[in-house]
CSV table of C-alpha atoms in Angstrom, one decimal:
chain,number,residue,atom,x,y,z
A,1488,MET,CA,33.2,164.4,113.8
A,1489,ASP,CA,29.8,166.7,112.7
A,1490,GLN,CA,27.4,165.4,110.1
A,1491,ASP,CA,28.4,167.0,107.1
A,1492,SER,CA,32.2,166.2,108.1
A,1493,HIS,CA,31.1,162.6,108.1
A,1494,CYS,CA,29.9,162.9,104.8
A,1495,THR,CA,33.0,164.6,103.0
A,1496,ALA,CA,35.1,162.5,104.3
A,1497,GLU,CA,33.3,158.6,103.1
A,1498,ARG,CA,32.4,160.8,99.5
A,1499,GLU,CA,36.2,161.0,99.4
A,1500,LEU,CA,37.2,157.9,100.4
A,1501,LEU,CA,34.4,156.3,98.0
A,1502,GLU,CA,35.9,158.3,95.3
A,1503,ALA,CA,39.5,157.9,96.3
A,1504,VAL,CA,38.9,154.0,96.2
A,1505,ASN,CA,36.9,153.9,93.2
A,1506,ARG,CA,39.8,155.8,91.3
A,1507,ILE,CA,42.7,152.5,92.0
A,1508,THR,CA,39.6,149.9,90.8
A,1509,THR,CA,40.2,152.3,88.0
A,1510,PHE,CA,43.8,153.1,87.6
A,1511,SER,CA,43.5,148.3,88.5
A,1512,THR,CA,41.1,147.7,85.3
A,1513,THR,CA,42.5,150.2,82.7
A,1514,SER,CA,45.7,148.9,80.0
A,1515,PRO,CA,49.1,148.8,81.0
A,1516,SER,CA,50.6,152.0,80.1
A,1517,ASP,CA,53.1,151.7,76.8
A,1518,GLU,CA,56.2,151.4,79.3
A,1519,ALA,CA,54.5,148.6,80.9
A,1520,GLN,CA,54.2,147.3,76.9
A,1521,ASN,CA,57.3,147.7,75.9
A,1522,GLN,CA,57.5,145.3,79.5
A,1523,PRO,CA,56.1,142.5,79.4
A,1524,LYS,CA,58.2,140.7,82.3
A,1525,ALA,CA,58.0,143.5,84.1
A,1526,GLU,CA,56.6,143.4,87.7
A,1527,ILE,CA,53.1,145.3,87.9
A,1528,SER,CA,51.5,146.0,91.7
A,1529,CYS,CA,49.3,144.0,92.7
A,1530,ARG,CA,48.7,141.8,90.3
A,1531,VAL,CA,49.7,138.8,91.8
A,1532,ARG,CA,46.1,136.8,92.0
A,1533,LYS,CA,45.6,134.3,88.8
A,1534,GLU,CA,45.5,135.5,85.3
A,1535,ASN,CA,42.0,133.5,85.2
A,1536,THR,CA,39.9,135.0,88.4
A,1537,GLU,CA,41.2,138.2,88.0
A,1538,LYS,CA,38.4,139.9,85.5
A,1539,ASP,CA,35.9,138.2,88.0
A,1540,ASP,CA,37.8,139.3,91.1
A,1541,LEU,CA,38.1,143.1,90.2
A,1542,GLN,CA,34.5,143.5,88.9
A,1543,ASP,CA,33.0,142.6,92.4
A,1544,SER,CA,35.6,144.8,93.1
A,1545,ASN,CA,33.4,147.5,91.5
A,1546,ALA,CA,30.4,146.0,91.9
A,1547,SER,CA,30.7,145.5,95.8
A,1548,LEU,CA,32.4,149.7,96.0
A,1549,SER,CA,30.3,151.1,93.5
A,1550,PRO,CA,28.8,155.1,94.6
A,1551,ASN,CA,25.5,153.2,95.8
A,1552,SER,CA,27.5,151.6,98.6
A,1553,SER,CA,25.8,151.1,102.2
A,1554,MET,CA,28.9,150.1,103.6
A,1555,THR,CA,30.2,152.8,106.0
A,1556,THR,CA,33.7,154.0,106.5
A,1557,LYS,CA,34.7,152.3,108.6
A,1558,GLU,CA,33.8,149.1,107.1
A,1559,LEU,CA,35.4,150.6,103.5
A,1560,GLN,CA,38.6,151.1,105.5
A,1561,GLU,CA,38.6,147.7,105.9
A,1562,TYR,CA,37.6,146.4,103.6
A,1563,TRP,CA,40.2,148.0,101.2
A,1564,ARG,CA,42.9,147.3,103.8
A,1565,ASN,CA,42.5,143.6,103.3
A,1566,GLU,CA,42.3,143.8,99.7
A,1567,LYS,CA,45.8,145.8,99.4
A,1568,ARG,CA,46.7,142.7,102.4
A,1569,GLN,CA,45.6,139.6,99.6
A,1570,CYS,CA,47.4,141.8,96.8
A,1571,ARG,CA,51.0,142.0,98.7
A,1572,GLN,CA,53.8,139.6,97.6
A,1573,VAL,CA,55.3,137.7,100.4
A,1574,LYS,CA,58.8,138.6,100.0
A,1575,LEU,CA,62.1,136.1,101.2
A,1576,LEU,CA,65.2,136.6,102.7
A,1577,PHE,CA,67.8,133.8,101.6
A,1578,GLU,CA,70.6,133.8,103.7
A,1579,ILE,CA,73.7,130.8,104.0
A,1580,PRO,CA,75.6,131.0,106.9
A,1581,SER,CA,77.2,127.9,107.1
A,1582,THR,CA,77.9,124.6,105.2
A,1583,ARG,CA,78.7,120.8,105.6
A,1584,ILE,CA,81.6,118.6,104.5
A,1585,VAL,CA,80.4,114.8,103.7
A,1586,GLU,CA,81.7,111.9,103.1
A,1587,HIS,CA,79.4,108.8,102.0
A,1588,HIS,CA,81.5,105.4,100.6
A,1589,LEU,CA,83.6,107.4,97.6
A,1590,SER,CA,81.9,110.8,96.8
A,1591,LYS,CA,82.6,113.8,98.7
A,1592,TYR,CA,80.3,117.3,98.7
A,1593,VAL,CA,79.6,120.1,100.0
A,1594,MET,CA,76.0,120.6,101.8
A,1595,TYR,CA,75.3,124.5,102.1
A,1596,LYS,CA,72.3,125.2,104.6
A,1597,ILE,CA,69.7,127.4,103.3
A,1598,ILE,CA,67.9,129.6,105.5
A,1599,ILE,CA,64.4,131.3,104.4
A,1600,LEU,CA,62.3,133.9,106.1
A,1601,GLN,CA,60.2,136.4,105.2
A,1602,THR,CA,60.8,139.5,105.6
A,1603,GLY,CA,59.9,143.2,107.0
A,1604,SER,CA,59.0,141.3,110.4
A,1605,PHE,CA,60.0,138.5,112.9
A,1606,ASP,CA,60.0,135.1,111.3
A,1607,SER,CA,59.4,132.4,114.1
A,1608,ASN,CA,58.7,130.1,111.2
A,1609,LYS,CA,61.8,130.5,109.3
A,1610,SER,CA,62.5,127.0,107.1
A,1611,VAL,CA,66.1,125.4,106.9
A,1612,ILE,CA,67.0,123.5,104.1
A,1613,GLU,CA,70.2,121.6,102.8
A,1614,ARG,CA,71.2,121.0,98.9
A,1615,ARG,CA,74.6,120.5,97.4
A,1616,TYR,CA,76.0,121.8,94.2
A,1617,SER,CA,74.7,119.6,92.0
A,1618,ASP,CA,71.2,120.3,93.3
A,1619,PHE,CA,71.9,123.9,91.6
A,1620,GLU,CA,73.5,123.1,88.8
A,1621,LYS,CA,70.6,121.0,88.3
A,1622,LEU,CA,68.1,123.5,89.1
A,1623,HIS,CA,70.1,126.5,86.5
A,1624,ARG,CA,70.5,124.4,83.9
A,1625,ASN,CA,65.9,123.6,84.1
A,1626,LEU,CA,65.5,127.1,84.1
A,1627,LEU,CA,68.1,128.4,81.0
A,1628,GLU,CA,66.1,125.9,79.0
A,1629,GLU,CA,62.5,127.2,79.5
A,1630,PHE,CA,64.1,131.0,81.2
A,1631,SER,CA,67.1,131.3,78.7
A,1632,GLU,CA,65.7,135.1,77.9
A,1633,GLU,CA,65.6,136.4,81.7
A,1634,MET,CA,68.8,134.0,82.5
A,1635,GLU,CA,71.0,135.8,80.4
A,1636,ASP,CA,73.2,138.0,82.4
A,1637,VAL,CA,72.3,135.8,86.0
A,1638,THR,CA,75.4,133.6,86.0
A,1639,PHE,CA,76.7,130.9,88.2
A,1640,PRO,CA,79.6,130.4,90.4
A,1641,LYS,CA,81.5,127.0,88.1
A,1642,LYS,CA,83.2,124.1,89.4
A,1643,MET,CA,86.5,123.9,90.0
A,1644,LEU,CA,88.6,121.1,88.5
A,1645,THR,CA,91.1,121.0,92.7
A,1646,GLY,CA,90.5,123.3,95.6
A,1647,ASN,CA,86.6,122.3,96.3
A,1648,PHE,CA,86.5,121.6,99.6
A,1649,THR,CA,89.2,124.8,100.7
A,1650,GLU,CA,87.2,127.0,103.2
A,1651,GLU,CA,88.1,130.5,100.5
A,1652,ILE,CA,86.6,128.0,97.9
A,1653,ILE,CA,82.9,127.1,100.1
A,1654,ASN,CA,83.0,130.9,102.0
A,1655,GLU,CA,82.8,131.9,98.0
A,1656,ARG,CA,80.0,129.8,97.2
A,1657,LYS,CA,78.1,130.4,99.7
A,1658,LEU,CA,77.8,134.5,99.0
A,1659,ALA,CA,77.6,132.9,95.4
A,1660,PHE,CA,74.8,131.0,96.0
A,1661,LYS,CA,72.9,133.2,98.3
A,1662,ASP,CA,73.1,136.0,95.2
A,1663,TYR,CA,71.7,133.2,92.8
A,1664,LEU,CA,68.8,132.8,94.9
A,1665,ARG,CA,67.9,136.6,96.1
A,1666,LEU,CA,68.1,137.1,92.3
A,1667,LEU,CA,66.0,134.5,90.8
A,1668,TYR,CA,63.2,134.3,93.4
A,1669,SER,CA,63.6,138.9,92.3
A,1670,MET,CA,62.3,138.2,88.9
A,1671,LYS,CA,58.3,137.2,89.0
A,1672,TYR,CA,58.0,133.6,86.6
A,1673,ILE,CA,61.4,132.5,87.8
A,1674,ARG,CA,60.1,132.6,91.3
A,1675,ARG,CA,56.6,131.4,90.6
A,1676,SER,CA,57.5,128.4,88.4
A,1677,LYS,CA,57.5,125.0,88.9
A,1678,LYS,CA,60.8,124.1,89.1
A,1679,PHE,CA,62.0,127.1,91.2
A,1680,ILE,CA,59.7,125.8,93.9
A,1681,ASP,CA,60.5,122.0,93.2
A,1682,PHE,CA,64.4,123.2,94.2
A,1683,LEU,CA,63.0,124.5,97.9
A,1684,THR,CA,60.1,121.8,98.3
A,1685,ARG,CA,60.7,119.0,96.7
A,1686,PRO,CA,63.6,116.6,98.8
A,1687,GLU,CA,61.6,117.3,102.2
A,1688,LEU,CA,58.4,116.3,100.2
A,1689,GLN,CA,59.8,112.8,99.0
A,1690,GLU,CA,61.2,112.8,102.2
A,1691,ALA,CA,57.7,113.3,104.0
A,1692,TYR,CA,55.5,111.6,102.1
A,1693,GLY,CA,58.5,108.0,101.5
A,1694,CYS,CA,57.8,108.3,105.3
A,1695,LEU,CA,53.7,108.3,105.1
A,1696,ARG,CA,54.3,105.1,102.3
A,1697,GLY,CA,56.6,103.3,105.2
A,1698,GLY,CA,53.6,103.9,108.5
A,1699,GLN,CA,56.7,106.5,109.7
A,1700,TYR,CA,53.1,109.0,110.0
A,1701,THR,CA,55.3,111.1,113.0
A,1702,LYS,CA,57.9,111.3,111.4
A,1703,ALA,CA,56.4,111.8,108.0
A,1704,LEU,CA,54.4,114.8,110.1
A,1705,GLU,CA,56.7,116.2,111.5
A,1706,ILE,CA,58.7,117.1,107.4
A,1707,LEU,CA,55.3,118.0,106.1
A,1708,SER,CA,54.9,120.2,108.9
A,1709,GLU,CA,58.1,122.4,107.7
A,1710,VAL,CA,57.2,122.3,104.8
A,1711,ILE,CA,53.6,123.5,104.8
A,1712,GLY,CA,54.6,127.3,105.4
A,1713,LEU,CA,57.2,127.5,102.9
A,1714,GLN,CA,54.9,125.4,100.2
A,1715,GLU,CA,52.2,128.6,101.3
A,1716,ARG,CA,54.6,131.5,100.7
A,1717,LEU,CA,56.0,129.9,97.3
A,1718,THR,CA,53.0,129.3,95.7
A,1719,ARG,CA,50.8,132.6,97.3
A,1720,GLY,CA,49.1,133.1,93.8
A,1721,ASN,CA,48.4,129.0,93.7
A,1722,PRO,CA,46.9,128.4,97.0
A,1723,VAL,CA,45.5,124.9,95.2
A,1724,SER,CA,49.1,123.4,95.0
A,1725,ILE,CA,48.9,123.0,98.2
A,1726,VAL,CA,46.2,121.0,98.6
A,1727,PRO,CA,48.1,117.7,98.6
A,1728,THR,CA,50.8,118.1,101.2
A,1729,LEU,CA,48.0,119.8,103.2
A,1730,CYS,CA,45.6,116.1,102.6
A,1731,ALA,CA,48.7,113.8,103.3
A,1732,ILE,CA,49.0,116.4,106.8
A,1733,VAL,CA,45.1,115.2,107.0
A,1734,VAL,CA,46.3,111.6,106.7
A,1735,CYS,CA,49.0,111.3,109.5
A,1736,HIS,CA,46.7,113.4,111.4
A,1737,LYS,CA,44.1,111.0,110.8
A,1738,ASP,CA,46.3,107.8,111.4
A,1739,LEU,CA,47.4,109.1,114.7
A,1740,GLU,CA,44.4,109.3,116.0
A,1741,ASN,CA,44.4,113.0,116.0
A,1742,PRO,CA,40.8,113.4,114.2
A,1743,ALA,CA,40.4,117.4,115.8
A,1744,SER,CA,43.7,118.1,114.1
A,1745,ALA,CA,42.5,116.3,110.9
A,1746,PHE,CA,39.7,117.9,110.9
A,1747,GLU,CA,41.3,121.1,111.0
A,1748,TYR,CA,44.0,120.8,108.2
A,1749,GLY,CA,41.5,119.0,105.7
A,1750,GLU,CA,39.0,122.6,106.2
A,1751,LYS,CA,42.4,124.3,104.8
A,1752,ALA,CA,42.3,121.7,102.1
A,1753,LEU,CA,38.3,122.4,101.4
A,1754,SER,CA,38.6,126.0,101.4
A,1755,ARG,CA,40.8,126.2,98.5
A,1756,LEU,CA,38.8,123.8,96.6
A,1757,ARG,CA,35.8,125.5,96.5
A,1758,VAL,CA,35.4,125.9,93.4
A,1759,LEU,CA,37.3,123.0,92.1
A,1760,THR,CA,34.9,120.0,92.6
A,1761,SER,CA,36.5,118.2,89.7
A,1762,HIS,CA,39.9,118.0,91.0
A,1763,ARG,CA,41.0,114.6,92.2
A,1764,TYR,CA,41.3,114.9,95.5
A,1765,TYR,CA,37.8,116.7,96.1
A,1766,ILE,CA,35.6,113.6,96.9
A,1767,PRO,CA,38.0,112.1,98.8
A,1768,LEU,CA,37.9,115.0,100.8
A,1769,LEU,CA,35.3,115.5,101.5
A,1770,GLU,CA,33.8,111.7,102.3
A,1771,THR,CA,37.2,111.9,105.4
A,1772,MET,CA,35.6,115.1,106.2
A,1773,ILE,CA,32.3,113.7,107.1
A,1774,THR,CA,34.4,110.7,108.2
A,1775,LEU,CA,36.1,113.0,111.0
A,1776,ALA,CA,32.7,115.6,111.4
A,1777,TYR,CA,30.4,113.3,112.7
A,1778,GLU,CA,34.2,111.5,114.4
A,1779,LEU,CA,33.9,115.1,116.6
A,1780,GLY,CA,30.4,115.4,117.0
A,1781,LYS,CA,30.2,118.8,114.2
A,1782,ASP,CA,28.0,119.4,111.2
A,1783,PHE,CA,28.2,116.7,109.0
A,1784,LEU,CA,25.1,117.0,107.2
A,1785,SER,CA,26.3,119.9,105.1
A,1786,LEU,CA,29.7,118.2,103.7
A,1787,GLN,CA,26.6,114.9,103.1
A,1788,GLU,CA,24.7,117.4,101.0
A,1789,LYS,CA,27.7,118.3,98.7
A,1790,LEU,CA,29.2,115.1,98.6
A,1791,GLU,CA,25.3,114.0,97.7
A,1792,GLU,CA,25.4,116.7,94.6
A,1793,TRP,CA,28.3,116.0,93.9
A,1794,LYS,CA,27.2,112.3,92.8
A,1795,ALA,CA,24.3,113.4,90.4
A,1796,LYS,CA,25.5,116.0,88.6
A,1797,LYS,CA,28.8,113.4,87.7
A,1798,ASP,CA,28.6,109.7,86.2
A,1799,PRO,CA,29.9,106.6,89.1
A,1800,ILE,CA,33.3,106.8,89.3
A,1801,ARG,CA,36.0,104.2,90.9
A,1802,VAL,CA,37.0,107.4,93.4
A,1803,PHE,CA,40.3,106.9,95.6
A,1804,THR,CA,40.3,107.0,99.5
A,1805,LEU,CA,42.1,110.1,100.1
A,1806,LYS,CA,45.0,107.8,102.2
A,1807,GLU,CA,45.3,105.7,98.4
A,1808,LEU,CA,45.8,109.2,96.8
A,1809,ALA,CA,48.2,110.5,99.6
A,1810,VAL,CA,50.5,107.6,99.0
A,1811,ARG,CA,50.7,108.0,95.2
A,1812,GLU,CA,52.7,111.3,95.4
A,1813,TYR,CA,56.2,111.7,94.7
A,1814,VAL,CA,56.3,107.7,93.6
A,1815,GLN,CA,59.5,107.7,91.5
């Protein structure tokens, strides 16, 4: 490609990028205003940081930018990846009947996987009818308007354990989850996310408190992937789980793995130094870095900076914080 063609291509890319950026910062159309709860393309970032992100984007993509055409293309690919919503698919392939003392109920096996590509990290959970029923009641309290046309399979007085009824409910619950997930405000709600993750997290933290670190780590490693997908717009919300994994690896004498997950958690708290996990995590990371022969001085400097700005208060250790999670 000659120089004139290269310059023309670069100008066209810059103009296209600026048009898209300008479009993303303009006021919503009349149609969007009439439908305030509709899905808006690529607006999945946290609302309190969206304006700053767009300002930074405009500044970095100005016509005076020194970025090459290739760099601009790569930049915009990364931007689109960040905006792209992770779409999940819900399947209920099987069930099992549980008889416990005087009670009898059906457990539905739910497989959750990412669409669009082969997903080797699918999540598998089990829920019973009463779990779905509780979720439905909770969502009706908070999202009565959105749930207006959502149907829920009614409980039968008899015949709940027949193959016909169980198969009907398998299909009904699969459609139910898909419909809930299709609604932005519901799929981001704590009640929906808790339905899909809380029982497993409660079990994992129970194992952690009992010193069963291997079992706790096994469960946490399964649920963290699902948590990340469900809370993509709020990465800080998975910090407690990441820190629990750090605690498990540390007590199992796996300092390298503990440090790896600690870095993931610390990156999510970069601008949230007031978060309750920040200082305990920082102290743990200093210990791990020293043990592994890594740079601990930069972490120590952050700790000293925080102490200089804050009044001295009692701070729990990372393990003390972890064992307090999900205590009934």
